[in-house]
Short mmCIF file of C-alpha atoms in Angstrom, two decimals:
data_model
loop_
_atom_site.label_atom_id
_atom_site.label_comp_id
_atom_site.label_asym_id
_atom_site.label_seq_id
_atom_site.Cartn_x
_atom_site.Cartn_y
_atom_site.Cartn_z
CA MET A 22 105.29 120.70 92.41
CA ILE A 23 108.11 117.91 92.95
CA ILE A 24 106.77 114.99 90.52
CA SER A 25 108.85 111.62 92.04
CA GLU A 26 109.43 108.59 89.66
CA GLU A 27 110.50 105.06 90.72
CA PHE A 28 112.53 102.79 88.91
CA THR A 29 111.83 98.81 89.73
CA ASP A 30 111.94 97.10 86.85
CA GLU A 31 115.64 95.59 86.63
CA LYS A 32 115.99 96.79 82.97
CA GLU A 33 115.10 100.18 83.65
CA ILE A 34 117.55 100.32 87.00
CA LEU A 35 120.32 98.90 84.65
CA LYS A 36 119.54 101.93 81.74
CA VAL A 37 119.77 104.27 84.78
CA VAL A 38 122.89 102.91 86.05
CA ALA A 39 124.25 103.00 82.46
CA LEU A 40 123.80 106.64 82.31
CA PHE A 41 125.33 107.59 85.54
CA CYS A 42 128.44 105.30 84.40
CA GLY A 43 128.07 107.03 80.67
CA ASN A 44 128.63 110.12 82.22
CA GLN A 45 130.70 109.08 85.03
CA SER A 46 128.59 110.71 87.40
CA LEU A 47 129.59 111.67 90.82
CA ALA A 48 127.55 110.19 93.66
CA LYS A 49 127.34 110.95 97.58
CA LEU A 50 127.00 107.59 99.90
CA SER A 51 126.30 108.51 103.43
CA ASP A 52 125.29 107.01 106.64
CA ARG A 53 124.57 109.74 109.45
CA ASP A 54 128.15 111.74 110.06
CA VAL A 55 130.08 109.57 107.50
CA SER A 56 130.10 109.88 103.89
CA PHE A 57 131.64 108.83 100.52
CA ASN A 58 132.13 111.02 97.09
CA VAL A 59 132.24 108.24 94.42
CA LYS A 60 132.48 108.43 90.70
CA PHE A 61 130.79 105.79 88.46
CA LYS A 62 132.77 103.86 85.94
CA GLU A 63 130.53 100.84 84.56
CA VAL A 64 128.25 98.01 85.04
CA ARG A 65 130.29 94.53 85.38
CA SER A 66 128.95 90.86 86.26
CA GLY A 67 125.92 92.49 87.83
CA GLN A 68 127.71 95.05 89.96
CA ILE A 69 128.60 99.02 89.84
CA VAL A 70 132.30 99.57 89.60
CA LEU A 71 133.48 102.83 90.58
CA SER A 72 136.53 104.55 89.60
CA GLN A 73 137.12 106.77 92.60
CA VAL A 74 136.08 106.66 96.18
CA ASP A 75 136.88 109.55 98.66
CA SER A 76 135.76 109.25 102.06
CA THR A 77 134.92 112.13 104.67
CA HIS A 78 136.67 110.33 107.55
CA PRO A 79 140.43 109.35 106.54
CA GLY A 80 140.96 105.64 107.53
CA LEU A 81 137.12 104.45 106.75
CA SER A 82 136.65 102.81 103.10
CA LEU A 83 133.39 100.99 101.58
CA GLU A 84 134.87 97.73 102.62
CA ASP A 85 134.36 99.05 106.12
CA TYR A 86 130.43 99.22 105.50
CA HIS A 87 130.49 95.77 103.24
CA MET A 88 126.68 94.72 102.96
CA ARG A 89 125.53 97.71 105.15
CA PRO A 90 123.19 99.95 102.94
CA LEU A 91 124.28 103.55 102.64
CA ASP A 92 122.07 106.59 101.33
CA ALA A 93 123.14 107.19 97.70
CA GLU A 94 122.22 110.38 95.99
CA VAL A 95 123.52 111.46 92.34
CA ASN A 96 123.08 114.65 90.59
CA LEU A 97 122.41 114.70 86.76
CA GLY A 98 121.14 116.64 84.53
CA GLY A 99 117.71 118.34 85.92
CA SER A 100 117.28 115.31 88.13
CA ILE A 101 118.30 113.90 91.49
CA TYR A 102 118.65 110.09 91.80
CA ILE A 103 118.41 108.43 95.37
CA PHE A 104 118.61 104.70 95.88
CA GLU A 105 120.19 102.51 98.80
CA ALA A 106 123.87 101.56 97.81
CA VAL A 107 125.16 98.26 99.34
CA PRO A 108 128.87 98.10 99.36
CA LEU A 109 130.46 94.99 98.00
CA ALA A 110 133.78 95.78 97.62
CA ALA A 111 136.13 98.89 97.95
CA LYS A 112 135.31 100.12 94.94
CA ALA A 113 132.08 98.29 93.91
CA LEU A 114 128.24 98.82 95.03
CA ALA A 115 125.29 95.97 94.31
CA LEU A 116 122.57 97.33 92.07
CA PRO A 117 119.88 98.90 93.68
CA ASN A 118 116.27 97.50 93.72
CA ILE A 119 114.70 100.60 93.29
CA ILE A 120 115.69 104.26 92.03
CA LYS A 121 113.82 107.28 92.80
CA ALA A 122 114.25 110.56 90.83
CA HIS A 123 112.89 113.98 91.45
CA PRO A 124 113.73 117.28 89.77
CA LYS A 125 116.81 119.23 91.16
CA ARG A 126 116.56 121.21 94.10
CA LYS A 127 116.69 125.18 93.55
CA HIS A 128 118.49 125.93 97.00
CA GLU A 129 121.81 124.62 98.14
CA ARG A 130 121.36 122.31 101.19
CA ILE A 131 123.02 121.46 104.42
CA LYS A 132 123.60 118.70 106.73
CA ILE A 133 121.83 119.26 109.93
CA ALA A 134 122.02 116.12 111.92
CA GLY A 135 125.23 115.25 112.77
CA ASN A 136 126.83 118.71 111.58
CA GLU A 137 129.58 119.61 114.33
CA PHE A 138 128.85 123.07 113.03
CA VAL A 139 124.92 122.83 113.94
CA GLN A 140 124.05 122.15 117.61
CA LYS A 141 120.82 121.96 119.39
CA MET A 142 118.84 122.69 116.02
CA PHE A 143 115.09 120.95 116.00
CA SER A 144 111.84 121.21 114.89
CA THR A 145 108.20 121.10 116.10
CA ILE A 146 105.70 119.54 113.69
CA SER A 147 101.93 119.98 113.92
CA MET A 148 99.19 119.14 111.58
CA LYS A 149 95.23 119.40 110.97
CA VAL A 150 93.47 116.10 110.49
CA VAL A 151 90.22 114.70 109.53
CA ASP A 152 89.89 111.17 111.43
CA PHE A 153 86.39 109.34 111.36
CA THR A 154 88.14 106.13 113.23
CA VAL A 155 88.70 108.23 116.38
CA GLN A 156 86.52 107.64 118.97
CA ASP A 157 84.75 110.54 119.98
CA GLU A 158 81.12 111.19 121.14
CA GLU A 159 81.56 114.84 120.48
CA LEU A 160 83.01 114.19 117.01
CA ALA A 161 80.88 111.62 116.18
CA LYS A 162 77.80 114.21 116.45
CA LYS A 163 79.44 116.78 114.55
CA ILE A 164 79.75 114.27 111.82
CA HIS A 165 76.54 112.52 111.59
CA LEU A 166 74.82 116.14 111.62
CA ILE A 167 76.70 117.21 108.57
CA ILE A 168 76.15 113.87 106.80
CA ALA A 169 72.19 114.06 107.42
CA THR A 170 72.12 117.50 106.42
CA ILE A 171 73.94 116.74 102.98
CA GLU A 172 71.97 113.51 102.27
CA SER A 173 68.48 115.28 102.99
CA HIS A 174 69.88 118.29 100.60
CA LEU A 175 70.09 115.68 97.81
CA THR A 176 66.83 114.04 98.09
CA ARG A 177 64.65 117.31 98.81
CA SER A 178 66.54 119.87 97.00
CA GLU A 179 68.47 117.88 94.44
CA ASN A 180 65.67 115.39 93.94
CA TYR A 181 67.67 112.11 93.93
CA ASP A 182 65.34 109.11 95.29
CA ILE A 183 68.49 107.96 97.38
CA ALA A 184 71.21 109.77 99.00
CA LYS A 185 73.90 107.98 101.20
CA ILE A 186 77.34 109.23 102.50
CA SER A 187 79.98 106.71 103.67
CA LEU A 188 82.95 107.64 105.23
CA PHE A 189 86.32 105.16 104.69
CA ASP A 190 87.92 103.29 107.90
CA GLY A 191 89.94 101.46 105.61
CA THR A 192 88.09 97.96 105.54
CA GLU A 193 86.46 98.95 102.53
CA LYS A 194 85.70 95.60 100.07
CA ASN A 195 83.22 96.95 97.73
CA ILE A 196 84.91 96.53 93.89
CA ILE A 197 83.37 100.11 92.86
CA THR A 198 84.30 102.20 96.34
CA ARG A 199 88.22 100.33 96.26
CA LEU A 200 88.01 101.55 92.27
CA ILE A 201 86.94 105.14 93.32
CA LYS A 202 89.60 105.28 96.02
CA LYS A 203 92.32 104.27 93.94
CA VAL A 204 91.43 106.46 91.04
CA LYS A 205 89.59 109.16 92.68
CA LYS A 206 87.01 109.91 90.21
CA PRO A 207 83.10 109.56 89.99
CA PHE A 208 81.69 106.37 89.03
CA VAL A 209 78.64 106.76 87.22
CA VAL A 210 76.03 104.70 85.31
CA PHE A 211 74.39 107.35 83.22
CA ASN A 212 71.67 104.41 81.91
CA THR A 213 71.42 101.10 83.82
CA ALA A 214 69.94 99.68 80.90
CA ASN A 215 73.13 100.32 78.90
CA PHE A 216 76.57 99.71 80.54
CA LYS A 217 78.29 101.05 77.71
CA THR A 218 77.19 104.62 77.97
CA LYS A 219 80.48 106.60 79.40
CA ASP A 220 82.29 109.92 79.44
CA ASP A 221 85.70 111.04 79.89
CA LEU A 222 84.51 112.69 83.07
CA VAL A 223 83.85 109.92 84.87
CA LEU A 224 84.55 105.77 85.55
CA SER A 225 82.24 103.20 84.15
CA TYR A 226 81.75 99.65 84.08
CA GLU A 227 84.49 99.48 81.57
CA ASP A 228 86.87 100.68 84.37
CA TYR A 229 85.04 98.21 86.56
CA VAL A 230 85.96 95.22 84.37
CA LYS A 231 89.57 96.47 84.07
CA PHE A 232 89.98 96.56 87.66
CA LEU A 233 88.71 93.21 88.21
CA SER A 234 90.75 91.78 85.56
CA GLU A 235 94.03 93.24 87.36
CA GLU A 236 92.98 91.88 90.46
CA GLY A 237 92.83 88.66 88.83
CA PHE A 238 89.20 87.62 88.54
CA ASP A 239 88.89 85.46 85.43
CA LEU A 240 86.29 86.70 82.73
CA LYS A 241 83.77 84.15 83.50
CA ASN A 242 83.36 85.25 87.23
CA ILE A 243 83.33 89.04 85.75
CA LEU A 244 80.50 88.46 83.71
CA SER A 245 78.73 86.87 86.45
CA GLN A 246 79.24 89.85 88.76
CA LEU A 247 77.90 92.23 85.77
CA ASP A 248 74.56 90.02 85.54
CA LYS A 249 74.16 90.24 89.39
CA VAL A 250 74.32 94.22 89.05
CA LYS A 251 72.16 94.25 85.83
CA GLU A 252 69.57 91.95 87.58
CA PHE A 253 69.72 94.43 91.03
CA TYR A 254 69.20 97.42 88.85
CA GLN A 255 65.89 95.92 87.10
CA LYS A 256 64.83 94.63 90.54
CA ASN A 257 64.99 97.96 91.99
CA ALA A 258 63.91 100.13 89.49
CA ILE A 259 66.96 101.99 89.13
CA ARG A 260 67.63 104.17 86.16
CA SER A 261 70.90 105.92 87.06
CA GLU A 262 73.40 105.85 89.57
CA ALA A 263 76.43 107.68 90.71
CA ILE A 264 79.17 107.50 93.39
CA LEU A 265 81.44 110.36 93.99
CA PRO A 266 84.79 110.24 96.11
CA LEU A 267 85.25 112.84 98.92
CA ILE A 268 88.47 113.91 98.30
CA PHE A 269 90.75 115.86 101.26
CA GLU A 270 94.19 116.82 100.53
CA GLY A 271 94.62 114.21 97.62
CA GLU A 272 92.89 111.09 99.67
CA ALA A 273 89.54 109.87 99.17
CA ILE A 274 88.31 110.00 102.68
CA GLY A 275 84.70 108.93 101.63
CA GLN A 276 81.97 108.39 99.14
CA ILE A 277 78.39 110.18 98.22
CA ARG A 278 76.17 107.66 96.46
CA VAL A 279 73.12 109.01 94.56
CA VAL A 280 70.41 106.63 93.10
CA SER A 281 67.71 108.25 90.50
CA LEU A 282 64.68 105.93 89.89
CA LYS A 283 62.66 108.43 87.61
CA GLU A 284 65.06 110.49 85.54
CA PHE A 285 68.71 109.87 83.73
CA VAL A 286 71.83 111.38 85.62
CA THR A 287 73.28 113.77 83.20
CA LYS A 288 76.90 115.06 82.79
CA THR A 289 75.18 118.42 84.48
CA HIS A 290 74.32 116.39 87.28
CA VAL A 291 77.67 114.80 87.49
CA ARG A 292 79.27 118.55 87.90
CA ARG A 293 76.94 119.57 90.05
CA LEU A 294 77.78 116.55 92.45
CA ILE A 295 81.44 117.25 92.33
CA THR A 296 80.61 120.71 93.72
CA LEU A 297 78.54 119.28 96.52
CA ALA A 298 81.08 116.80 97.39
CA GLN A 299 83.83 119.49 97.35
CA GLN A 300 81.46 121.41 99.66
CA ALA A 301 80.81 118.43 101.67
CA VAL A 302 84.40 117.96 102.66
CA GLU A 303 85.26 121.69 103.53
CA ASN A 304 82.25 121.56 105.64
CA LEU A 305 83.76 118.42 107.46
CA PHE A 306 87.28 119.55 107.46
CA GLU A 307 86.02 123.26 109.16
CA LYS A 308 84.18 121.35 111.87
CA CYS A 309 85.69 118.14 112.34
CA SER A 310 89.44 118.60 111.93
CA PHE A 311 91.57 118.65 114.90
CA GLU A 312 95.15 119.69 115.55
CA ILE A 313 97.98 117.09 116.59
CA VAL A 314 101.31 118.48 117.79
CA THR A 315 104.74 116.62 118.33
CA LYS A 316 105.72 116.46 122.04
CA GLU A 317 109.15 115.79 121.25
CA PRO A 318 112.07 117.72 119.28
CA GLN A 319 112.09 116.48 115.90
CA LEU A 320 115.08 115.82 114.06
CA ILE A 321 116.18 117.77 111.08
CA GLN A 322 118.28 115.61 108.47
CA ASP A 323 119.13 118.66 106.21
CA LEU A 324 117.67 121.91 105.48
CA SER A 325 117.74 124.61 102.61
CA VAL A 326 115.58 127.87 101.92
CA GLY A 327 113.32 125.82 100.04
CA GLY A 328 112.79 122.81 102.16
CA ALA A 329 114.04 119.78 104.76
CA LYS A 330 114.42 116.47 105.50
CA MET A 331 112.94 115.28 108.50
CA THR A 332 113.05 112.26 111.05
CA ILE A 333 109.58 112.02 112.79
CA THR A 334 109.93 110.01 115.98
CA GLU A 335 106.19 110.00 116.90
CA PRO A 336 104.05 106.88 116.05
CA ASP A 337 101.00 108.87 116.71
CA MET A 338 101.47 110.85 113.08
CA TYR A 339 102.57 108.26 111.17
CA LYS A 340 98.86 107.34 109.86
CA TYR A 341 98.61 110.85 108.62
CA LEU A 342 101.94 111.14 106.91
CA ARG A 343 101.27 111.21 103.10
CA GLU A 344 102.88 113.01 100.16
CA LEU A 345 101.14 116.26 99.71
CA LYS A 346 99.83 116.53 103.34
CA ARG A 347 100.15 120.02 104.51
CA ILE A 348 102.19 120.49 107.98
CA TYR A 349 103.16 123.69 110.23
CA MET A 350 106.48 123.62 111.51
CA GLN A 351 108.65 125.65 113.66
CA LEU A 352 111.99 125.83 113.38
CA THR A 353 114.27 126.23 116.66
CA PHE A 354 117.65 127.67 115.71
CA PRO A 355 120.96 126.80 117.88
CA ASP A 356 120.75 130.39 119.34
CA GLU A 357 117.02 129.20 120.47
CA THR A 358 115.33 131.61 117.86
CA GLN A 359 112.50 130.09 115.86
CA ILE A 360 110.86 130.95 112.90
CA LYS A 361 107.23 129.48 111.43
CA THR A 362 106.20 128.28 108.57
CA MET A 363 104.09 126.02 106.71
CA GLY A 364 105.05 123.21 104.48
CA THR A 365 104.08 120.52 101.85
CA ILE A 366 104.96 116.72 102.41
CA LEU A 367 106.34 116.27 98.72
CA ASN A 368 108.41 112.81 99.29
CA THR A 369 108.57 110.00 101.85
CA TYR A 370 111.77 107.97 102.34
CA ASP A 371 112.40 104.49 104.01
CA ASN A 372 112.29 104.24 107.50
CA THR A 373 115.37 104.68 109.72
CA PRO A 374 116.90 101.45 111.37
CA GLU A 375 114.52 102.83 114.52
CA GLY A 376 111.36 102.29 112.33
CA TYR A 377 111.14 106.22 112.70
CA ARG A 378 109.69 107.74 109.71
CA VAL A 379 111.51 110.17 106.98
CA ILE A 380 109.62 113.16 104.91
CA GLY A 381 110.63 115.41 102.67
CA ILE A 382 109.11 119.03 102.88
CA LYS A 383 108.74 121.62 100.56
CA PHE A 384 108.32 125.16 102.61
CA SER A 385 105.34 127.43 101.71
CA ALA A 386 106.27 130.01 98.99
CA ASN A 387 104.49 132.55 101.66
CA ILE A 388 107.14 132.17 104.46
CA ASP A 389 107.94 135.70 105.97
CA TRP A 390 110.79 137.59 104.05
CA ARG A 391 112.32 138.07 107.44
CA ASP A 392 112.13 134.46 108.40
CA LYS A 393 113.27 133.43 104.94
CA ALA A 394 116.34 136.06 105.13
CA LYS A 395 117.18 134.65 108.71
CA LEU A 396 117.01 130.80 107.38
CA ASP A 397 119.14 131.80 104.40
CA GLU A 398 121.73 133.61 106.61
CA PHE A 399 121.91 130.80 108.69
CA ILE A 400 122.77 128.39 105.82
CA GLN A 401 125.02 130.59 104.46
CA SER A 402 126.95 130.83 107.74
CA VAL A 403 127.03 127.05 108.04
CA MET A 404 128.59 126.68 104.33
CA ARG A 405 131.08 129.62 105.06
CA LEU A 406 132.44 127.53 108.47
CA GLN A 407 132.38 124.14 106.38
CA SER A 408 134.36 125.56 103.18
CA VAL A 409 137.01 126.84 106.18
CA ARG A 410 137.33 123.25 107.45
CA VAL A 411 137.84 121.73 104.34
CA SER A 412 140.45 124.54 103.14
CA ASN A 413 142.23 123.82 106.19
#
């Protein structure tokens, strides 16, 4: 898995740029079919000074792109750094507002969009999704039946006095709900008479207080909230409470809340509830998921045996595009032959000027060996053509 790192603090960005300059790093600045190969020199007067600038299009210089953003990529050590480069002069760039870094790719990557040696290559994307906001009567019935069955099991077989499942729609305002959506861990009150009881396995009211503090609540307001919670527990004779997120592909899509009036919830109970939550998600996905498919060919920006960078042009898919989301791809080559594979979204990039979404995809390790060989041969053939063009 590629783990991305973001540098947004000005001091951090300056350190990274100083690293580029100290190593006289090379960078590629690109805008569709135009690119510049540059070398870092120093940071002076708040600007990045370059010692060398070479254009793939003779006659074009960075001055022609004055204040027009370019996509920048720097390979250094075991990482690739990407950021938005804004030319200020023929050999000067503005300091970026953000720099993203991820481990260097293992496979050679070629440009597809705008490459004169690659014509009419595109992809069709599909993915399975679970969307509880879709207004569909049949889907609503399925969801209601699954939820009712699980709630009944929790009260009858697991002996909880109250069990309630809620599915998120993005309008959640409850503090604990927002907390578990963010952290994706269970929130458990083992003993409502002692909020200090906690465990590393779960979130507690200590995390609740930290979350409220980060949200800007003052101490007096936080203490007032805790008093109301304690009063609620006492009034309703609640001994223990547990709220567990329903996690689907790395996202909290809902929660299970159980309340015990007779016994205290233990770590054993929590582990059992985690298993039940996973089973609930699997049940919802199996019976309530549906497939969405791109209607038009999708643009491939660049491609390797291991993955691709894609531009998604269909707004209907935007709400489902997120890191670690699994997708299915059908790649169509210039000779109209095709291969199919599954992939995972590992990166999301800035939108295009048209507002389209840009994603980085890692192909499944289980890609058919014949498809992988075909993909590799295609990439090598394009690289050979590009090499011949450069040598000439």
